[in-house]
Amino acid sequence: MYGLLRHLLFRLPPETAHSLALSGLDLANRTGLLSALVPKVKPLPVEVMGLKFPNPVGLAAGLDKNADHADALGALGFGFVEVGTVTPLPQPGNPRPRLFRLPEHQAIINRMGFNNEGLEHLIAQVDGMRYPGVLGINVGKNKLTPAEEANSDYRKGIAAVYSRANYITVNVSSPNTPGLRDLQFGDSLKGLLAAIKEEQRIQHEKHGKYVPIAVKIAPDMDEEGIRFVANELRQAEMDGVIATNTTIARDAVAGHRLAGEAGGLSGAPVRGPSLRVIEGLYAELGDRLPIIGVGGITDGASAAEKIRAGAKLVQIYTGFIYRGPELISEAVEAIRTLK
């Protein structure tokens, strides 16, 4: 059924199809049709970052930037749902077209640019949702915020969502906000991690609960960069790391008519680069800091290999676009065989 639906949706412009698909999911969920159509995912409980997940397969940030559809997405059987990236103030993102499909490669290129309705809107949506599962909220900085003030934007995001999130993700790896990826390196990363932990301590005392914070990194790092990031995350006592975001490399899609489009490449081409980063992180961190693996998961095998490489959880996004809800169960069952 999803194959037919995808065929119809892929005849539409990507952003139009995205909005239509999510609106359809909402309608199916409200009418009870969704639960009748989507097979139940068998439990595979896991505890990570002090949180209990019904299964280790989650939805990556980016699909539901404003938390408008978390109830319907959560009903598909994900072990957790991550919404965002949200910035302190609303912003329109980059000009259209900014989303491109590469079906031959099971890939997508996007240069959305953190388009979202801002913290106030997202908080209102979260406060009204019925989704009972593990909710992650991904925070970023506004495009017009100077790099030297980036820490302030992240602190605003953490403070605003702290009481509502089960965990928070700090996104420093999108290629679509100028200068953002520079925050992954050197003194910029050290300063950001210190600011994150300080804000976490403040909110912990204010709300009387500890909400873990993970940092999402890019796949475009060399071995030295991976070691540096791992060491800084460990020293800062971060709660987790998400590896990885989209790639700016185009080797895997060279020659494709859309390969020259600016933005981050996701889907099957990121499978190898993401796995390399996970393996590098695990070599440095072991089990001292949990890794959430994301990038290029298009079937059960690609989900299981990330767990074998050292990830404790995985997330899907582009693979979900191409495969539909069956990918969730397939990934869970593949991971179950490793237990």
CSV table of C-alpha atoms in Angstrom, one decimal:
chain,number,residue,atom,x,y,z
A,1,MET,CA,0.0,0.0,0.0
A,2,TYR,CA,2.8,2.4,0.9
A,3,GLY,CA,4.5,1.8,-2.5
A,4,LEU,CA,1.4,3.0,-4.3
A,5,LEU,CA,1.0,6.0,-2.0
A,6,ARG,CA,4.7,6.9,-2.5
A,7,HIS,CA,4.3,6.6,-6.3
A,8,LEU,CA,1.5,9.2,-6.1
A,9,LEU,CA,3.3,11.5,-3.7
A,10,PHE,CA,6.5,11.4,-5.7
A,11,ARG,CA,4.6,12.9,-8.6
A,12,LEU,CA,4.2,16.1,-6.5
A,13,PRO,CA,7.0,18.6,-5.6
A,14,PRO,CA,8.8,17.3,-2.5
A,15,GLU,CA,7.6,19.9,0.0
A,16,THR,CA,4.1,19.7,-1.2
A,17,ALA,CA,4.2,15.9,-0.9
A,18,HIS,CA,5.7,16.2,2.6
A,19,SER,CA,2.9,18.4,3.8
A,20,LEU,CA,0.2,16.3,2.2
A,21,ALA,CA,1.6,13.1,3.7
A,22,LEU,CA,1.8,14.5,7.2
A,23,SER,CA,-1.7,15.9,7.0
A,24,GLY,CA,-3.0,12.6,5.8
A,25,LEU,CA,-1.3,10.8,8.7
A,26,ASP,CA,-3.0,13.2,11.1
A,27,LEU,CA,-6.4,12.5,9.6
A,28,ALA,CA,-5.8,8.7,9.6
A,29,ASN,CA,-4.7,8.9,13.3
A,30,ARG,CA,-7.7,11.0,14.3
A,31,THR,CA,-10.2,8.7,12.6
A,32,GLY,CA,-8.6,5.5,14.0
A,33,LEU,CA,-7.7,4.3,10.5
A,34,LEU,CA,-3.9,4.5,11.2
A,35,SER,CA,-4.0,1.9,14.0
A,36,ALA,CA,-5.9,-0.4,11.7
A,37,LEU,CA,-3.6,0.0,8.8
A,38,VAL,CA,-0.2,-0.1,10.5
A,39,PRO,CA,1.0,-3.3,12.0
A,40,LYS,CA,2.1,-3.2,15.7
A,41,VAL,CA,5.8,-3.1,16.3
A,42,LYS,CA,6.8,-5.8,18.8
A,43,PRO,CA,8.5,-4.4,21.9
A,44,LEU,CA,12.3,-4.5,22.3
A,45,PRO,CA,12.9,-2.4,25.4
A,46,VAL,CA,16.2,-0.6,25.9
A,47,GLU,CA,17.5,1.9,28.5
A,48,VAL,CA,19.7,4.7,27.2
A,49,MET,CA,20.6,8.1,28.8
A,50,GLY,CA,18.5,7.0,31.8
A,51,LEU,CA,15.4,6.7,29.6
A,52,LYS,CA,13.4,3.6,28.9
A,53,PHE,CA,12.6,3.2,25.2
A,54,PRO,CA,10.0,0.6,24.0
A,55,ASN,CA,12.2,-0.1,21.0
A,56,PRO,CA,15.5,1.3,19.7
A,57,VAL,CA,14.3,2.7,16.4
A,58,GLY,CA,13.4,6.4,16.5
A,59,LEU,CA,12.3,9.2,14.1
A,60,ALA,CA,15.1,11.7,13.4
A,61,ALA,CA,14.6,15.4,13.6
A,62,GLY,CA,13.6,17.3,10.5
A,63,LEU,CA,10.5,15.5,9.5
A,64,ASP,CA,8.3,17.3,12.0
A,65,LYS,CA,10.1,20.6,12.7
A,66,ASN,CA,7.3,22.2,14.6
A,67,ALA,CA,5.9,19.2,16.6
A,68,ASP,CA,2.7,19.5,14.6
A,69,HIS,CA,2.4,15.8,13.8
A,70,ALA,CA,4.0,14.0,16.7
A,71,ASP,CA,0.8,12.2,17.8
A,72,ALA,CA,0.4,10.6,14.3
A,73,LEU,CA,4.1,9.8,13.9
A,74,GLY,CA,4.3,8.3,17.3
A,75,ALA,CA,1.4,6.0,16.5
A,76,LEU,CA,3.5,4.4,13.7
A,77,GLY,CA,5.5,2.4,16.2
A,78,PHE,CA,8.7,4.4,16.7
A,79,GLY,CA,10.5,3.8,19.9
A,80,PHE,CA,10.9,7.6,20.2
A,81,VAL,CA,10.2,10.7,18.2
A,82,GLU,CA,12.5,13.7,17.8
A,83,VAL,CA,11.0,17.0,16.7
A,84,GLY,CA,12.7,20.2,15.5
A,85,THR,CA,15.1,21.6,14.7
A,86,VAL,CA,13.5,24.6,16.4
A,87,THR,CA,15.1,28.0,16.7
A,88,PRO,CA,14.3,30.7,19.3
A,89,LEU,CA,12.5,32.9,16.7
A,90,PRO,CA,10.5,31.8,13.7
A,91,GLN,CA,12.3,31.9,10.4
A,92,PRO,CA,11.3,31.0,6.8
A,93,GLY,CA,14.4,29.1,5.9
A,94,ASN,CA,16.0,29.2,2.5
A,95,PRO,CA,14.2,30.1,-0.8
A,96,ARG,CA,12.4,27.3,-2.7
A,97,PRO,CA,13.1,24.9,-4.3
A,98,ARG,CA,15.2,23.5,-1.4
A,99,LEU,CA,14.3,19.8,-1.3
A,100,PHE,CA,15.3,17.3,-4.0
A,101,ARG,CA,14.7,13.6,-4.4
A,102,LEU,CA,17.3,11.3,-5.9
A,103,PRO,CA,15.3,8.0,-6.1
A,104,GLU,CA,18.0,6.2,-8.0
A,105,HIS,CA,20.2,6.5,-4.8
A,106,GLN,CA,17.4,6.4,-2.2
A,107,ALA,CA,18.6,9.8,-1.3
A,108,ILE,CA,17.4,13.4,-0.6
A,109,ILE,CA,19.2,16.7,-0.9
A,110,ASN,CA,17.9,19.5,1.3
A,111,ARG,CA,18.8,23.0,2.1
A,112,MET,CA,15.8,23.9,4.2
A,113,GLY,CA,17.7,26.2,6.5
A,114,PHE,CA,16.0,25.5,9.8
A,115,ASN,CA,12.6,26.7,8.6
A,116,ASN,CA,10.3,26.6,11.6
A,117,GLU,CA,7.7,28.5,13.6
A,118,GLY,CA,9.9,29.1,16.6
A,119,LEU,CA,9.9,28.0,20.2
A,120,GLU,CA,6.6,29.5,21.2
A,121,HIS,CA,4.7,27.6,18.5
A,122,LEU,CA,6.5,24.3,19.2
A,123,ILE,CA,5.9,24.5,22.9
A,124,ALA,CA,2.2,25.1,22.3
A,125,GLN,CA,2.1,22.0,20.1
A,126,VAL,CA,4.0,19.9,22.6
A,127,ASP,CA,1.7,21.0,25.4
A,128,GLY,CA,-1.3,19.9,23.4
A,129,MET,CA,0.0,16.5,22.1
A,130,ARG,CA,-1.2,13.1,23.3
A,131,TYR,CA,1.8,11.1,22.3
A,132,PRO,CA,2.8,9.2,25.4
A,133,GLY,CA,6.3,8.0,24.3
A,134,VAL,CA,9.8,9.3,24.5
A,135,LEU,CA,10.0,12.8,23.0
A,136,GLY,CA,13.3,14.4,21.9
A,137,ILE,CA,13.4,18.1,21.0
A,138,ASN,CA,16.2,19.3,18.7
A,139,VAL,CA,17.3,22.9,19.1
A,140,GLY,CA,19.4,25.2,16.9
A,141,LYS,CA,20.4,28.8,16.4
A,142,ASN,CA,18.7,31.4,14.2
A,143,LYS,CA,20.4,32.2,10.9
A,144,LEU,CA,20.8,35.9,11.8
A,145,THR,CA,22.3,35.2,15.2
A,146,PRO,CA,26.0,36.0,15.0
A,147,ALA,CA,28.4,33.1,15.6
A,148,GLU,CA,29.7,34.7,18.7
A,149,GLU,CA,26.1,34.7,20.2
A,150,ALA,CA,25.2,31.2,19.2
A,151,ASN,CA,25.6,29.9,22.7
A,152,SER,CA,22.8,32.2,23.8
A,153,ASP,CA,20.4,30.8,21.2
A,154,TYR,CA,21.1,27.2,22.3
A,155,ARG,CA,20.6,28.2,26.0
A,156,LYS,CA,17.3,29.8,25.1
A,157,GLY,CA,16.2,26.6,23.4
A,158,ILE,CA,17.3,24.4,26.2
A,159,ALA,CA,15.6,26.5,28.8
A,160,ALA,CA,12.3,26.7,26.9
A,161,VAL,CA,11.9,23.0,26.1
A,162,TYR,CA,13.6,21.5,29.2
A,163,SER,CA,10.4,20.8,31.2
A,164,ARG,CA,8.7,19.3,28.1
A,165,ALA,CA,11.4,17.1,26.6
A,166,ASN,CA,12.5,13.6,27.6
A,167,TYR,CA,15.8,14.5,26.0
A,168,ILE,CA,17.2,17.5,24.1
A,169,THR,CA,19.4,17.5,21.0
A,170,VAL,CA,21.8,20.3,20.2
A,171,ASN,CA,22.2,20.6,16.5
A,172,VAL,CA,25.6,21.9,15.4
A,173,SER,CA,25.9,19.9,12.2
A,174,SER,CA,23.4,21.2,9.7
A,175,PRO,CA,25.1,22.4,6.5
A,176,ASN,CA,22.3,24.8,5.7
A,177,THR,CA,23.0,27.5,8.4
A,178,PRO,CA,26.1,29.5,7.6
A,179,GLY,CA,28.9,28.9,10.1
A,180,LEU,CA,27.0,26.4,12.1
A,181,ARG,CA,29.3,23.4,11.5
A,182,ASP,CA,32.2,25.5,12.8
A,183,LEU,CA,30.7,25.1,16.3
A,184,GLN,CA,31.9,21.4,16.2
A,185,PHE,CA,35.6,22.3,16.4
A,186,GLY,CA,38.2,23.9,18.6
A,187,ASP,CA,37.4,26.5,21.2
A,188,SER,CA,33.9,27.0,19.7
A,189,LEU,CA,32.9,23.5,20.7
A,190,LYS,CA,34.5,23.8,24.1
A,191,GLY,CA,32.6,27.0,24.8
A,192,LEU,CA,29.3,25.6,23.5
A,193,LEU,CA,29.5,22.5,25.6
A,194,ALA,CA,30.3,24.5,28.7
A,195,ALA,CA,27.3,26.7,28.0
A,196,ILE,CA,25.1,23.7,27.4
A,197,LYS,CA,26.1,22.0,30.7
A,198,GLU,CA,25.7,25.3,32.6
A,199,GLU,CA,22.1,25.7,31.3
A,200,GLN,CA,21.3,22.1,32.0
A,201,ARG,CA,22.4,22.6,35.6
A,202,ILE,CA,20.3,25.7,36.0
A,203,GLN,CA,17.2,24.0,34.5
A,204,HIS,CA,17.8,20.8,36.6
A,205,GLU,CA,17.7,22.9,39.8
A,206,LYS,CA,14.7,24.9,38.6
A,207,HIS,CA,12.6,21.9,37.5
A,208,GLY,CA,13.9,19.2,39.9
A,209,LYS,CA,14.5,16.8,37.1
A,210,TYR,CA,17.5,15.8,34.9
A,211,VAL,CA,16.9,16.0,31.2
A,212,PRO,CA,19.7,14.4,29.1
A,213,ILE,CA,21.3,16.4,26.3
A,214,ALA,CA,22.9,14.9,23.2
A,215,VAL,CA,24.9,16.7,20.5
A,216,LYS,CA,24.3,16.0,16.8
A,217,ILE,CA,27.4,16.0,14.7
A,218,ALA,CA,28.3,15.8,10.9
A,219,PRO,CA,29.7,12.8,9.0
A,220,ASP,CA,32.3,15.0,7.2
A,221,MET,CA,35.0,14.6,9.8
A,222,ASP,CA,38.4,13.1,9.5
A,223,GLU,CA,39.8,10.7,12.2
A,224,GLU,CA,41.4,13.5,14.1
A,225,GLY,CA,38.2,15.5,14.2
A,226,ILE,CA,36.3,12.5,15.5
A,227,ARG,CA,38.8,11.9,18.3
A,228,PHE,CA,38.6,15.6,19.2
A,229,VAL,CA,34.9,15.7,19.4
A,230,ALA,CA,34.7,12.4,21.3
A,231,ASN,CA,37.2,13.7,23.9
A,232,GLU,CA,35.4,17.0,24.3
A,233,LEU,CA,32.0,15.4,24.7
A,234,ARG,CA,33.5,13.0,27.3
A,235,GLN,CA,35.2,15.8,29.3
A,236,ALA,CA,32.1,17.9,29.2
A,237,GLU,CA,30.1,15.0,30.5
A,238,MET,CA,27.5,15.2,27.8
A,239,ASP,CA,24.7,12.6,27.9
A,240,GLY,CA,24.9,11.4,24.3
A,241,VAL,CA,26.0,12.0,20.7
A,242,ILE,CA,23.9,11.6,17.6
A,243,ALA,CA,25.9,10.5,14.6
A,244,THR,CA,25.3,11.8,12.0
A,245,ASN,CA,23.6,14.6,10.2
A,246,THR,CA,23.6,15.0,6.4
A,247,THR,CA,26.8,15.1,4.3
A,248,ILE,CA,28.0,17.9,2.0
A,249,ALA,CA,30.0,15.3,0.0
A,250,ARG,CA,28.7,14.2,-3.4
A,251,ASP,CA,31.0,11.3,-4.3
A,252,ALA,CA,28.2,8.7,-3.9
A,253,VAL,CA,25.9,10.6,-6.3
A,254,ALA,CA,28.5,12.0,-8.7
A,255,GLY,CA,27.1,12.4,-12.2
A,256,HIS,CA,23.5,12.7,-11.0
A,257,ARG,CA,21.7,15.7,-12.5
A,258,LEU,CA,21.0,17.0,-9.0
A,259,ALA,CA,24.4,16.4,-7.5
A,260,GLY,CA,25.3,20.0,-7.9
A,261,GLU,CA,22.5,21.3,-5.7
A,262,ALA,CA,23.7,22.9,-2.5
A,263,GLY,CA,22.6,21.3,0.8
A,264,GLY,CA,22.9,18.2,2.9
A,265,LEU,CA,22.7,14.8,1.2
A,266,SER,CA,20.8,12.1,3.2
A,267,GLY,CA,19.7,8.5,2.6
A,268,ALA,CA,21.6,5.5,1.4
A,269,PRO,CA,24.8,7.5,0.4
A,270,VAL,CA,25.4,8.5,4.0
A,271,ARG,CA,25.4,4.9,5.3
A,272,GLY,CA,29.1,4.4,5.0
A,273,PRO,CA,30.2,7.9,6.3
A,274,SER,CA,27.8,7.7,9.2
A,275,LEU,CA,29.1,4.2,10.1
A,276,ARG,CA,32.7,5.4,10.0
A,277,VAL,CA,31.9,8.2,12.5
A,278,ILE,CA,30.1,5.8,14.8
A,279,GLU,CA,33.0,3.3,14.8
A,280,GLY,CA,35.4,6.1,15.4
A,281,LEU,CA,33.4,7.5,18.3
A,282,TYR,CA,32.9,4.1,19.9
A,283,ALA,CA,36.6,3.4,19.7
A,284,GLU,CA,37.2,6.5,21.8
A,285,LEU,CA,34.1,6.4,24.0
A,286,GLY,CA,33.2,2.8,24.4
A,287,ASP,CA,30.0,2.5,26.5
A,288,ARG,CA,30.8,5.6,28.6
A,289,LEU,CA,28.7,7.9,26.4
A,290,PRO,CA,25.8,6.5,24.3
A,291,ILE,CA,25.8,6.9,20.5
A,292,ILE,CA,22.6,7.3,18.5
A,293,GLY,CA,23.2,6.2,15.0
A,294,VAL,CA,21.5,7.8,12.1
A,295,GLY,CA,22.2,8.1,8.4
A,296,GLY,CA,21.6,5.7,5.5
A,297,ILE,CA,19.2,3.3,7.3
A,298,THR,CA,17.1,1.9,4.5
A,299,ASP,CA,16.6,-1.7,5.7
A,300,GLY,CA,17.1,-3.9,8.7
A,301,ALA,CA,20.7,-4.7,7.9
A,302,SER,CA,21.7,-1.0,7.8
A,303,ALA,CA,20.0,-0.5,11.2
A,304,ALA,CA,21.6,-3.5,12.8
A,305,GLU,CA,25.1,-2.6,11.6
A,306,LYS,CA,25.0,0.7,13.4
A,307,ILE,CA,24.1,-1.2,16.7
A,308,ARG,CA,27.0,-3.6,16.0
A,309,ALA,CA,29.3,-0.6,15.5
A,310,GLY,CA,28.5,0.7,18.9
A,311,ALA,CA,25.2,2.7,18.7
A,312,LYS,CA,22.6,2.1,21.4
A,313,LEU,CA,19.7,3.6,19.4
A,314,VAL,CA,19.1,4.4,15.8
A,315,GLN,CA,17.0,7.0,14.0
A,316,ILE,CA,15.5,7.0,10.5
A,317,TYR,CA,14.2,9.8,8.2
A,318,THR,CA,15.1,9.5,4.5
A,319,GLY,CA,14.7,5.7,4.6
A,320,PHE,CA,11.3,6.2,6.1
A,321,ILE,CA,10.3,8.4,3.2
A,322,TYR,CA,11.3,5.7,0.7
A,323,ARG,CA,10.2,2.6,2.6
A,324,GLY,CA,7.3,3.8,4.8
A,325,PRO,CA,6.3,2.4,8.2
A,326,GLU,CA,7.4,-1.2,7.4
A,327,LEU,CA,11.0,0.0,7.9
A,328,ILE,CA,10.4,0.5,11.6
A,329,SER,CA,9.4,-3.1,12.2
A,330,GLU,CA,12.1,-4.4,9.9
A,331,ALA,CA,14.8,-2.4,11.7
A,332,VAL,CA,13.5,-3.5,15.1
A,333,GLU,CA,13.5,-7.2,14.1
A,334,ALA,CA,17.0,-6.9,12.6
A,335,ILE,CA,18.3,-5.4,15.9
A,336,ARG,CA,16.5,-8.1,17.9
A,337,THR,CA,18.6,-10.8,16.2
A,338,LEU,CA,21.7,-9.2,17.7
A,339,LYS,CA,20.5,-9.6,21.3
